[in-house]
Coordinates of C-alpha atoms and ligand atoms in Angstrom, one line a residue:
M1 CA 0.0 0.0 0.0
K2 CA 2.8 2.3 0.9
E3 CA 4.5 1.6 -2.4
A4 CA 1.3 2.3 -4.2
M5 CA 0.9 5.6 -2.5
A6 CA 4.5 6.5 -3.3
L7 CA 4.0 5.9 -7.0
R8 CA 0.9 8.1 -7.2
L9 CA 1.5 11.6 -8.4
P10 CA -0.3 14.6 -6.8
W11 CA -3.9 14.8 -8.1
I12 CA -3.4 17.8 -10.3
M13 CA -0.4 16.2 -12.0
E14 CA -2.4 13.0 -12.6
K15 CA -5.1 15.2 -14.4
C16 CA -2.4 17.0 -16.5
L17 CA -0.8 13.7 -17.5
K18 CA -4.2 12.3 -18.4
L19 CA -5.0 15.3 -20.6
L20 CA -1.5 15.2 -22.1
S21 CA -2.0 11.6 -23.0
L22 CA -5.2 12.5 -24.8
K23 CA -3.3 14.3 -27.5
K24 CA -2.8 12.3 -30.7
N25 CA 0.3 10.5 -29.8
N26 CA 1.5 7.6 -32.0
P27 CA 3.7 6.0 -31.0
I28 CA 3.1 6.6 -27.3
A29 CA 5.9 8.6 -25.6
P30 CA 8.2 6.5 -23.4
I31 CA 7.5 8.7 -20.4
L32 CA 3.8 7.9 -20.6
L33 CA 4.5 4.2 -21.1
Q34 CA 6.7 4.3 -18.0
K35 CA 4.0 6.1 -16.1
A36 CA 1.5 3.4 -17.2
V37 CA 4.0 0.7 -16.1
D38 CA 4.3 2.3 -12.6
L39 CA 0.5 2.5 -12.2
L40 CA 0.0 -1.1 -13.4
R41 CA 2.7 -2.4 -11.0
A42 CA 1.0 -0.5 -8.2
G43 CA -2.3 -2.3 -8.9
E44 CA -4.0 0.6 -10.7
L45 CA -5.9 0.7 -14.0
V46 CA -4.6 2.1 -17.3
A47 CA -6.6 2.3 -20.5
F48 CA -4.5 1.5 -23.6
P49 CA -4.9 1.2 -27.3
T50 CA -5.0 -2.1 -29.2
E51 CA -5.6 -2.8 -32.9
T52 CA -9.3 -3.7 -32.1
V53 CA -10.6 -1.4 -29.4
Y54 CA -9.2 0.3 -26.3
G55 CA -8.6 -2.0 -23.3
L56 CA -9.0 -1.2 -19.6
G57 CA -5.8 -2.9 -18.3
A58 CA -4.7 -4.2 -15.0
D59 CA -2.2 -6.7 -13.7
A60 CA -3.9 -10.0 -14.3
T61 CA -2.1 -11.7 -11.4
N62 CA -3.3 -9.1 -8.9
D63 CA -6.8 -9.9 -7.5
R64 CA -7.4 -6.4 -6.2
A65 CA -6.4 -4.8 -9.5
V66 CA -8.7 -7.2 -11.4
A67 CA -11.5 -6.5 -9.0
K68 CA -11.1 -2.7 -9.8
I69 CA -11.8 -3.5 -13.5
F70 CA -15.1 -5.2 -12.7
A71 CA -16.1 -2.3 -10.3
T72 CA -15.1 0.4 -12.7
K73 CA -17.0 -1.1 -15.7
G74 CA -19.9 -2.3 -13.6
R75 CA -19.3 -5.7 -15.2
P76 CA -20.9 -8.8 -13.7
Q77 CA -18.2 -11.0 -12.1
F78 CA -19.3 -14.1 -14.0
N79 CA -18.0 -12.6 -17.2
P80 CA -14.2 -13.5 -17.5
L81 CA -11.6 -11.1 -18.8
I82 CA -9.0 -11.6 -21.6
V83 CA -5.4 -11.8 -20.6
H84 CA -3.0 -9.9 -22.9
V85 CA 0.5 -11.2 -23.3
D86 CA 3.4 -10.2 -25.6
S87 CA 4.5 -13.6 -26.9
V88 CA 3.7 -17.3 -27.1
A89 CA 6.4 -17.9 -24.5
M90 CA 4.5 -15.6 -22.0
A91 CA 1.2 -17.3 -22.9
Q92 CA 2.7 -20.7 -22.0
R93 CA 3.4 -19.5 -18.5
Y94 CA -0.3 -19.3 -17.8
A95 CA -2.2 -21.6 -20.1
V96 CA -1.9 -25.2 -21.3
W97 CA -0.6 -24.8 -24.9
N98 CA -1.9 -27.3 -27.4
A99 CA -1.6 -28.1 -31.1
W100 CA -4.5 -25.9 -32.1
A101 CA -3.1 -22.9 -30.2
E102 CA 0.3 -23.5 -31.8
A103 CA -1.2 -23.7 -35.3
L104 CA -3.3 -20.5 -34.8
A105 CA -0.4 -18.6 -33.2
L106 CA 1.9 -19.5 -36.1
A107 CA -0.8 -18.5 -38.7
F108 CA -2.0 -15.3 -37.1
C109 CA -0.3 -13.9 -34.0
P110 CA 0.1 -11.2 -33.0
A111 CA -3.5 -10.8 -33.9
P112 CA -7.1 -9.8 -33.2
L113 CA -7.6 -13.3 -31.9
T114 CA -8.3 -14.5 -28.4
M115 CA -7.8 -18.2 -27.6
I116 CA -9.6 -19.9 -24.7
L117 CA -7.2 -22.4 -23.3
P118 CA -7.1 -24.6 -20.2
K119 CA -5.5 -22.7 -17.3
L120 CA -2.3 -24.1 -16.0
P121 CA -3.0 -25.6 -12.5
D122 CA -0.3 -23.3 -10.9
S123 CA -1.1 -20.3 -13.2
A124 CA -0.5 -17.0 -11.5
I125 CA -3.6 -15.5 -13.2
S126 CA -6.2 -14.2 -10.8
H127 CA -9.3 -16.5 -10.4
L128 CA -11.5 -13.5 -10.7
C129 CA -10.0 -12.9 -14.2
C130 CA -11.2 -16.3 -15.3
A131 CA -14.5 -15.9 -13.4
G132 CA -13.5 -18.8 -11.2
G133 CA -13.4 -21.2 -14.2
D134 CA -10.6 -23.5 -15.4
T135 CA -9.9 -21.7 -18.7
V136 CA -8.2 -18.5 -19.6
G137 CA -8.6 -16.2 -22.6
I138 CA -5.2 -15.4 -24.1
R139 CA -4.5 -12.7 -26.7
I140 CA -1.3 -11.3 -28.2
P141 CA -2.4 -7.9 -29.6
N142 CA -1.1 -6.7 -32.9
H143 CA -0.3 -3.3 -31.6
K144 CA 3.3 -2.2 -30.9
D145 CA 2.5 0.0 -27.9
A146 CA 0.2 -2.5 -26.3
R147 CA 2.9 -5.2 -26.5
E148 CA 5.6 -2.7 -25.4
L149 CA 3.4 -1.9 -22.3
I150 CA 3.3 -5.6 -21.5
R151 CA 7.0 -6.1 -22.2
R152 CA 8.1 -3.2 -20.0
S153 CA 5.8 -4.1 -17.2
G154 CA 6.6 -7.8 -17.4
L155 CA 2.9 -8.3 -16.5
P156 CA 0.1 -10.2 -18.2
L157 CA -2.6 -7.6 -18.6
A158 CA -6.3 -8.3 -18.0
A159 CA -8.2 -6.0 -20.3
P160 CA -11.8 -5.8 -21.3
S161 CA -12.9 -3.1 -23.7
A162 CA -12.6 0.2 -21.8
N163 CA -16.4 1.0 -21.7
R164 CA -19.0 0.8 -19.1
S165 CA -20.5 -2.7 -19.2
G166 CA -23.1 -3.2 -22.0
R167 CA -22.1 0.0 -23.8
I168 CA -20.4 0.7 -27.1
S169 CA -16.7 -0.3 -27.2
P170 CA -14.3 2.6 -27.4
T171 CA -12.2 3.0 -30.6
S172 CA -10.4 6.3 -29.6
A173 CA -8.9 7.7 -26.4
Q174 CA -11.7 10.4 -26.5
D175 CA -14.3 7.6 -26.4
V176 CA -12.5 6.1 -23.3
W177 CA -12.5 9.6 -21.7
E178 CA -16.2 9.9 -22.2
E179 CA -16.9 6.4 -20.8
L180 CA -14.5 6.3 -17.9
G181 CA -12.5 9.5 -17.8
D182 CA -13.3 10.3 -14.2
S183 CA -12.6 6.9 -12.8
I184 CA -9.2 5.9 -14.1
P185 CA -5.8 7.5 -13.6
L186 CA -4.4 7.2 -17.1
I187 CA -5.5 6.8 -20.7
L188 CA -2.8 6.1 -23.2
D189 CA -3.6 7.7 -26.6
G190 CA -2.7 5.7 -29.7
G191 CA -5.1 7.4 -32.0
N192 CA -8.0 5.5 -33.7
C193 CA -8.1 1.7 -33.5
Q194 CA -7.3 0.3 -36.9
I195 CA -9.8 -2.6 -36.8
G196 CA -12.4 -1.1 -34.7
I197 CA -14.2 -4.3 -33.7
E198 CA -13.3 -6.7 -30.9
S199 CA -11.1 -9.8 -31.4
T200 CA -12.4 -13.1 -32.6
V201 CA -12.8 -15.4 -29.6
I202 CA -12.0 -19.1 -30.3
D203 CA -12.4 -21.8 -27.7
V204 CA -9.6 -24.4 -28.2
S205 CA -10.0 -25.8 -24.7
G206 CA -12.6 -28.5 -25.6
K207 CA -13.0 -31.5 -27.9
V208 CA -13.8 -29.4 -31.0
P209 CA -12.7 -25.8 -31.4
C210 CA -15.6 -23.3 -31.5
I211 CA -16.0 -19.6 -32.1
L212 CA -17.5 -17.8 -29.1
R213 CA -17.4 -14.3 -30.7
H214 CA -17.0 -13.3 -34.4
G215 CA -14.3 -10.8 -35.2
F216 CA -11.8 -9.7 -37.8
I217 CA -10.3 -13.2 -38.2
T218 CA -13.1 -15.2 -39.8
Q219 CA -14.4 -18.7 -39.2
S220 CA -13.3 -19.9 -42.6
Q221 CA -9.7 -18.6 -42.1
I222 CA -9.6 -20.5 -38.8
E223 CA -11.0 -23.7 -40.3
A224 CA -8.4 -23.5 -43.1
V225 CA -5.6 -23.3 -40.6
L226 CA -7.0 -26.0 -38.3
Q227 CA -8.1 -28.1 -41.3
Q228 CA -11.4 -29.0 -39.6
P229 CA -14.9 -27.5 -39.3
L230 CA -15.6 -25.6 -36.1
A231 CA -18.4 -26.6 -33.7
K232 CA -21.4 -24.4 -33.0
P233 CA -21.4 -22.6 -29.6
V234 CA -23.8 -24.5 -27.3
L235 CA -26.0 -23.5 -24.4
V236 CA -24.9 -25.0 -21.1
E237 CA -27.7 -25.0 -18.4
G238 CA -29.4 -22.1 -20.3
E239 CA -26.2 -20.1 -20.5
Y240 CA -23.6 -19.8 -23.2
K241 CA -20.1 -20.9 -22.3
S242 CA -18.9 -17.4 -23.0
P243 CA -21.1 -14.8 -21.3
G244 CA -19.8 -12.4 -24.0
L245 CA -22.5 -14.0 -26.1
L246 CA -25.1 -12.2 -24.0
T247 CA -27.8 -11.0 -26.3
S248 CA -28.0 -7.4 -25.2
H249 CA -24.7 -5.7 -25.5
Y250 CA -22.9 -2.8 -27.2
A251 CA -26.0 -0.8 -26.6
P252 CA -26.4 2.8 -27.7
T253 CA -29.1 4.8 -25.7
L254 CA -31.2 5.3 -28.8
P255 CA -33.2 2.4 -30.2
L256 CA -31.7 0.7 -33.2
R257 CA -33.5 -0.7 -36.3
L258 CA -31.6 -3.1 -38.6
N259 CA -31.9 -3.9 -42.3
V260 CA -34.0 -0.8 -43.0
T261 CA -35.5 0.1 -46.3
H262 CA -37.0 3.4 -45.2
C263 CA -36.2 6.1 -42.6
E264 CA -37.9 8.8 -40.6
A265 CA -36.6 12.4 -40.4
N266 CA -35.9 12.0 -36.7
E267 CA -33.7 8.9 -37.3
G268 CA -30.0 8.8 -38.0
L269 CA -29.0 6.5 -40.8
L270 CA -25.9 4.2 -40.8
A271 CA -25.5 3.6 -44.5
F272 CA -23.4 1.0 -46.2
G273 CA -22.4 1.4 -49.9
T274 CA -24.8 3.5 -52.1
P275 CA -27.2 5.1 -49.6
V276 CA -30.4 4.0 -51.3
V277 CA -32.5 4.6 -48.1
K278 CA -33.8 8.2 -48.1
G279 CA -35.4 10.5 -45.6
A280 CA -33.0 10.3 -42.6
G281 CA -32.3 13.4 -40.6
V282 CA -28.6 12.6 -40.5
M283 CA -26.6 10.0 -42.4
L284 CA -23.2 8.5 -41.8
N285 CA -21.8 6.1 -44.3
L286 CA -19.9 3.1 -42.9
S287 CA -18.2 2.6 -46.2
E288 CA -19.2 4.3 -49.5
S289 CA -17.2 1.7 -51.4
S290 CA -18.9 -1.2 -49.6
N291 CA -15.6 -2.2 -47.9
L292 CA -16.4 -4.3 -44.9
Q293 CA -13.1 -3.6 -43.1
E294 CA -13.7 0.1 -43.4
A295 CA -17.2 -0.4 -42.1
A296 CA -15.9 -2.3 -39.1
A297 CA -13.4 0.5 -38.3
H298 CA -16.2 3.1 -38.4
L299 CA -19.0 1.1 -36.7
F300 CA -18.6 1.9 -33.0
G301 CA -17.5 5.5 -33.6
Y302 CA -20.4 6.3 -35.8
L303 CA -22.9 4.6 -33.5
R304 CA -21.5 6.8 -30.7
K305 CA -21.8 10.0 -32.9
L306 CA -25.5 9.3 -33.8
D307 CA -26.3 8.3 -30.2
A308 CA -25.0 11.7 -29.0
N309 CA -27.1 13.7 -31.4
P310 CA -30.0 15.3 -29.5
Q311 CA -32.1 15.8 -32.7
L312 CA -32.4 12.0 -33.1
K313 CA -35.0 9.6 -31.7
G314 CA -33.5 6.4 -33.2
I315 CA -30.8 4.9 -35.3
S316 CA -31.5 2.8 -38.4
V317 CA -28.9 0.7 -40.3
M318 CA -28.9 -0.5 -43.9
P319 CA -28.3 -4.2 -44.5
I320 CA -24.6 -5.3 -44.1
P321 CA -23.6 -8.4 -46.1
Q322 CA -23.3 -11.5 -43.9
E323 CA -19.8 -12.5 -45.1
G324 CA -16.2 -12.2 -43.7
I325 CA -16.0 -9.5 -41.1
G326 CA -19.6 -8.6 -42.0
M327 CA -20.6 -11.5 -39.7
A328 CA -18.9 -9.7 -36.8
I329 CA -20.5 -6.4 -37.7
N330 CA -24.0 -8.0 -37.8
D331 CA -23.3 -9.8 -34.6
R332 CA -22.6 -6.5 -32.8
L333 CA -25.5 -4.7 -34.5
Q334 CA -28.0 -7.4 -33.5
R335 CA -26.9 -7.3 -29.9
A336 CA -26.9 -3.5 -29.9
A337 CA -30.5 -3.7 -31.2
T338 CA -31.6 -6.1 -28.4
R339 CA -33.2 -4.5 -25.3
Ligands
TXA1 O1 -10.5 -7.1 -28.9 C1 -10.7 -7.4 -27.8 O2 -10.9 -8.6 -27.5 C2 -10.7 -6.4 -26.7 C3 -9.3 -5.8 -26.6 C4 -9.2 -4.8 -25.4 O3 -8.4 -6.8 -26.4 N1 -11.2 -6.9 -25.4 C5 -12.4 -7.3 -25.2 O4 -12.7 -7.8 -24.0 O5 -13.3 -7.2 -26.1 P1 -14.2 -8.0 -23.4 O6 -14.0 -8.3 -22.0 O7 -15.0 -6.8 -23.8 O8 -14.6 -9.3 -24.1 C6 -14.0 -10.5 -23.8 C7 -14.9 -11.7 -24.3 C8 -16.1 -11.7 -23.5 O9 -17.1 -12.1 -24.4 C9 -15.8 -12.9 -22.5 O10 -17.0 -13.5 -22.0 C10 -14.9 -13.8 -23.3 O11 -14.1 -12.9 -24.1 N2 -14.0 -14.6 -22.5 C11 -12.9 -14.1 -21.8 N3 -12.3 -15.2 -21.1 C12 -13.1 -16.2 -21.4 C13 -13.0 -17.6 -20.9 N4 -12.1 -18.0 -20.1 N5 -14.0 -18.5 -21.4 C14 -15.0 -18.0 -22.2 N6 -15.1 -16.7 -22.7 C15 -14.2 -15.9 -22.2
MG2 MG1 -16.5 -5.6 -24.2

């Protein structure tokens, strides 16, 4: 505790650093990375950029630090957290590595891919992080600053998306500031996230690998590498194995209508490709050229923008093709539309 206090800067300096770090800053200055390392080692929370969305990071081996993540986000403790590491060697310190993990790591990592693996019996990862279960979600982010933060701190970082539970994931430091600015000591600014949608979660801890959350790395890419079809996620005692499959999630405040063919003047339209739907008060186009990767990168930011517009009573979305990363986009939209 004494150590933690000694590392804390006076309140006003903390605020200044936080604001300083909100300037566009890519790559992140070493002084800020060092400040983040000090905070993480002292059991504090730090928001940091990844290629998918911003994470709310804590030392995954420190129960109290992990508990702060749940409290800050208002996240139910039955929903486990992803552990971010900088290498396969680091992953192997905490999880039972198997042939599927090896093949996926060789093909993709570092990547927007989270692998659910059996936890090593003597793993130092906090039980809270794994929601008391015997598996751990491991990800090696494809973002230099994120990996540098892990390398410098020497810590595996538990990091959910840096938003309040159930809300839209943040894809810029400004988004994190709006979500959690008052409750965390530092936000590292790495600019806008390149991918903009959370990692694919693949469970390789059971008999047949199975996707628990769609993302940038698609089912067919994974099946090609593993040379086998994936299983469908199943309900266990009325609940999915991954609570991240909860139906209502990523929710804007305004109601969302999907696959629209018409729009009211008090609705904001999220268009895709040629905006054939007319009549909306405001329109934002996820990708004029119908590029699904571009659409994914814009999705959460545009949802946030429309949600914050006081003129609007709802958000409507044009159909998005159910292929490749379009599956991940539709997954997020469907859950955002569920109340
Ligand atoms: O791209 C991402 O994955 C981002 C960045 C920050 O890395 N993180 C993220 O974390 O989206 P979060 O907490 O918002 O989503 C993690 C998902 C949840 O659906 C959770 O239920 C699932 O992963 N998960 C984590 N550990 C698991 C485990 N041991 N078993 C099953 N599902 C797990
Ligand atoms: Mg999340």
